[in-house]
Amino acid sequence: MNASEWWRTAVIYQIYPRSFADSTGDGIGDLNGITSRLDALHELGVDAVWLSPFYTSPQHDAGYDVANYCDVDPLFGTLADFDRLLAAAHARDIRVIVDLVPNHSSNEHEWFKAALASAPGSPERARYIFRDGKGKDGSEPPNNWQSVFGGPMWTRITEADGAPGQWYLHIFDVSQPDFDWCNDEVRAEFRRILRFWLDRGVDGFRVDVAHGLIKAPGLPDYTPPPVAAGSMGDGVAACPPYWGQDGVHEIYRDWRVLADEYPGARIFCAEAWVDPLSFAAKWVRPDEMHQAFNFAYLSTPWEAGALRVVIDESIAAFSGVSAPATWVLSNHDVVRHATRLSLTGKNLQGDGIGPRSPGIPRYEDGLRRARAATLLMLALPGSVYLFQGEELGLPEDVELPDAARQDPTWFRTHGERYGRDGCRVPLPWESEGPSYGFGPTAASWLPQPRLWAQLARDQQTGRDDSTLTLYQRALRIRRARNLGGGELTWVRGCGRSAVAFTNGTLTVLANTGGAPISLLPLLSGSHVLITSSPTVGSTVPPDTTVWLAKR
Ligand code: NOJ
């Protein structure tokens, strides 16, 4: 492997800026807060960070509604703060990936304001997807598409002369109008935006909604199967007219040529919620992006048979196009895996959970399983994504009061779906500090649960049995033994509830079942390197993963 292809094996840590660390005390995390806490990430042992959006934005979707792609929102700091953060990360050998949101802008973007002020059919309107309505007086939306956040995907505007006017398309919130990517001006503008950040020195981009930029010609009506309604994917191989259209790929081929002009490998990672994995692999063909999130893996239950299948399919699909497999268990759009993997109630992506949700596990049970799942994931070859706070074993906050909720999903579904706030609660750094060390004051944009005192980073640092120590050790071993660059070979005969394999000098066994599994067949000539929970004699208890190494 070419040494400069760092992304093939990288452990990439997602920072959700508003919830990571607050330097000003206004209750919202910021860039200087991140810079001040970089040592903790260095000690954790990550290779790169991905920053969720910090650009100028009215924050209707926590910054995924961008009003100016080339500036920092005052909430988060300034461009100079960003430059300092980038330099400080690079000084610690941590690469920095920023979030690019090309599918839609904010409705406060200059272009959208100009579109509203201009006439139907004008070049200003042509940068977005405006259409006349159907029915008498055009009072019905142009088609039947439903927004990911609930409600129709179309909003009708009032024209400059006060008359009811055209409709514009928004896959997400009404405040997030979709660009028309068939328009050359849009393409040119995003090339400019890419260069702006590449010139500043970023190491890559996580590409938001990378499966949504092109819509099927004619925008035909579509009704998703019930299982997929309101989620960011389709759940079926046949794509809806707004997801996974073939035309998206020429955009990424164009971006790849541009990024390859820059020294050092500058990468793209696709957020493409498409099925099956062989389809997702199209986003990472050799002349397109470098990585795609493995949402099939994230969505797999804690069940050995299903895990073996998804691991096999992931490696086959990605290696089939010479891309690395990626692995992820948590991010800012899903229920944290310390809760999700043990939920017994039904839960679709984006639904979230809250006080009225059934089947919420006890914290200890959820954590035990999450630690096992993490240790399994960290042994897999390829690149890994971590979400801030999972290294502390943070669960989903299921007690957020309704009045505190901010996710547009909650509002657009009139409280029917809780949405994603429960995984976004500001991090605990110090058990005794105001806002648990998140910032210098008690302010926190989402209230923090009392459990944070016990899970704060200072409580876990240097403690042998803490989740933080487990992550640190596992990441150290992963790097030392080059697990990211290794090869997986299944070990048979450990039983139906076991996920067992070797990766280089390491043997891994995860027990997803309810009964202990004997370790004896694997122990000869090997010793236990690390376990997610204490083993009992020579057996691996339920919800436990063990790494063994040859003596
Ligand atoms: C995917 C992002 O991860 C999510 O947080 C956001 O709401 C949508 N895209 C819209 O940008």
PDB file of N, CA and C and ligand atoms in Angstrom, residues 61 64 101 104 149 172 176 206 208-209 232 271 273 332-333 420 424, ligand 1:
ATOM      1  N   ASP A  61     -31.008  23.488  10.883  1.00  0.00           N
ATOM      2  CA  ASP A  61     -30.708  22.056  10.973  1.00  0.00           C
ATOM      3  C   ASP A  61     -29.272  21.906  11.487  1.00  0.00           C
ATOM      4  N   TYR A  64     -26.427  22.250   9.030  1.00  0.00           N
ATOM      5  CA  TYR A  64     -26.541  21.598   7.716  1.00  0.00           C
ATOM      6  C   TYR A  64     -27.425  22.420   6.775  1.00  0.00           C
ATOM      7  N   VAL A 101     -21.716  20.414   2.187  1.00  0.00           N
ATOM      8  CA  VAL A 101     -23.172  20.203   2.100  1.00  0.00           C
ATOM      9  C   VAL A 101     -23.652  20.683   0.721  1.00  0.00           C
ATOM     10  N   HIS A 104     -28.079  21.021  -0.784  1.00  0.00           N
ATOM     11  CA  HIS A 104     -28.993  22.135  -0.520  1.00  0.00           C
ATOM     12  C   HIS A 104     -28.238  23.234   0.191  1.00  0.00           C
ATOM     13  N   PHE A 149     -37.608  14.799   6.815  1.00  0.00           N
ATOM     14  CA  PHE A 149     -37.965  15.249   8.162  1.00  0.00           C
ATOM     15  C   PHE A 149     -39.480  15.268   8.402  1.00  0.00           C
ATOM     16  N   PHE A 172     -35.059  18.017   2.701  1.00  0.00           N
ATOM     17  CA  PHE A 172     -35.053  18.089   4.172  1.00  0.00           C
ATOM     18  C   PHE A 172     -36.006  19.204   4.622  1.00  0.00           C
ATOM     19  N   GLN A 176     -34.070  24.407   3.780  1.00  0.00           N
ATOM     20  CA  GLN A 176     -32.949  23.792   3.061  1.00  0.00           C
ATOM     21  C   GLN A 176     -33.305  23.498   1.595  1.00  0.00           C
ATOM     22  N   ARG A 206     -16.166  15.296   4.106  1.00  0.00           N
ATOM     23  CA  ARG A 206     -17.254  14.332   4.251  1.00  0.00           C
ATOM     24  C   ARG A 206     -18.394  14.960   3.455  1.00  0.00           C
ATOM     25  N   ASP A 208     -22.071  15.461   2.446  1.00  0.00           N
ATOM     26  CA  ASP A 208     -23.427  15.287   2.961  1.00  0.00           C
ATOM     27  C   ASP A 208     -24.379  14.865   1.831  1.00  0.00           C
ATOM     28  N   VAL A 209     -25.244  13.909   2.130  1.00  0.00           N
ATOM     29  CA  VAL A 209     -26.282  13.480   1.176  1.00  0.00           C
ATOM     30  C   VAL A 209     -25.699  13.230  -0.214  1.00  0.00           C
ATOM     31  N   MET A 232     -33.002   8.414   5.777  1.00  0.00           N
ATOM     32  CA  MET A 232     -32.132   9.008   4.768  1.00  0.00           C
ATOM     33  C   MET A 232     -31.743   8.029   3.673  1.00  0.00           C
ATOM     34  N   GLU A 271     -21.483  10.339   2.257  1.00  0.00           N
ATOM     35  CA  GLU A 271     -22.630   9.952   3.081  1.00  0.00           C
ATOM     36  C   GLU A 271     -23.741   9.561   2.108  1.00  0.00           C
ATOM     37  N   TRP A 273     -26.780   6.941   1.843  1.00  0.00           N
ATOM     38  CA  TRP A 273     -27.611   5.910   2.486  1.00  0.00           C
ATOM     39  C   TRP A 273     -28.273   5.092   1.382  1.00  0.00           C
ATOM     40  N   HIS A 332     -24.072  11.562  14.407  1.00  0.00           N
ATOM     41  CA  HIS A 332     -25.009  12.544  14.950  1.00  0.00           C
ATOM     42  C   HIS A 332     -26.438  12.368  14.423  1.00  0.00           C
ATOM     43  N   ASP A 333     -26.674  11.342  13.612  1.00  0.00           N
ATOM     44  CA  ASP A 333     -28.010  11.117  13.051  1.00  0.00           C
ATOM     45  C   ASP A 333     -28.685   9.857  13.583  1.00  0.00           C
ATOM     46  N   ARG A 420     -33.116  13.516  16.474  1.00  0.00           N
ATOM     47  CA  ARG A 420     -31.735  13.123  16.734  1.00  0.00           C
ATOM     48  C   ARG A 420     -31.055  13.866  17.879  1.00  0.00           C
ATOM     49  N   ARG A 424     -26.827  14.180  20.618  1.00  0.00           N
ATOM     50  CA  ARG A 424     -26.072  15.409  20.354  1.00  0.00           C
ATOM     51  C   ARG A 424     -25.802  16.238  21.608  1.00  0.00           C
TER      52      ARG A 424
HETATM   53  C1  NOJ B   1     -27.232  14.361   6.632  1.00  0.00           C
HETATM   54  C2  NOJ B   1     -26.699  14.960   7.898  1.00  0.00           C
HETATM   55  O1  NOJ B   1     -25.857  14.030   8.514  1.00  0.00           O
HETATM   56  C3  NOJ B   1     -27.894  15.334   8.726  1.00  0.00           C
HETATM   57  O2  NOJ B   1     -27.545  15.688  10.029  1.00  0.00           O
HETATM   58  C4  NOJ B   1     -28.629  16.447   8.032  1.00  0.00           C
HETATM   59  O3  NOJ B   1     -29.815  16.743   8.736  1.00  0.00           O
HETATM   60  C5  NOJ B   1     -29.008  16.049   6.602  1.00  0.00           C
HETATM   61  N1  NOJ B   1     -27.942  15.386   5.917  1.00  0.00           N
HETATM   62  C6  NOJ B   1     -29.370  17.257   5.799  1.00  0.00           C
HETATM   63  O4  NOJ B   1     -28.215  17.996   5.507  1.00  0.00           O
END
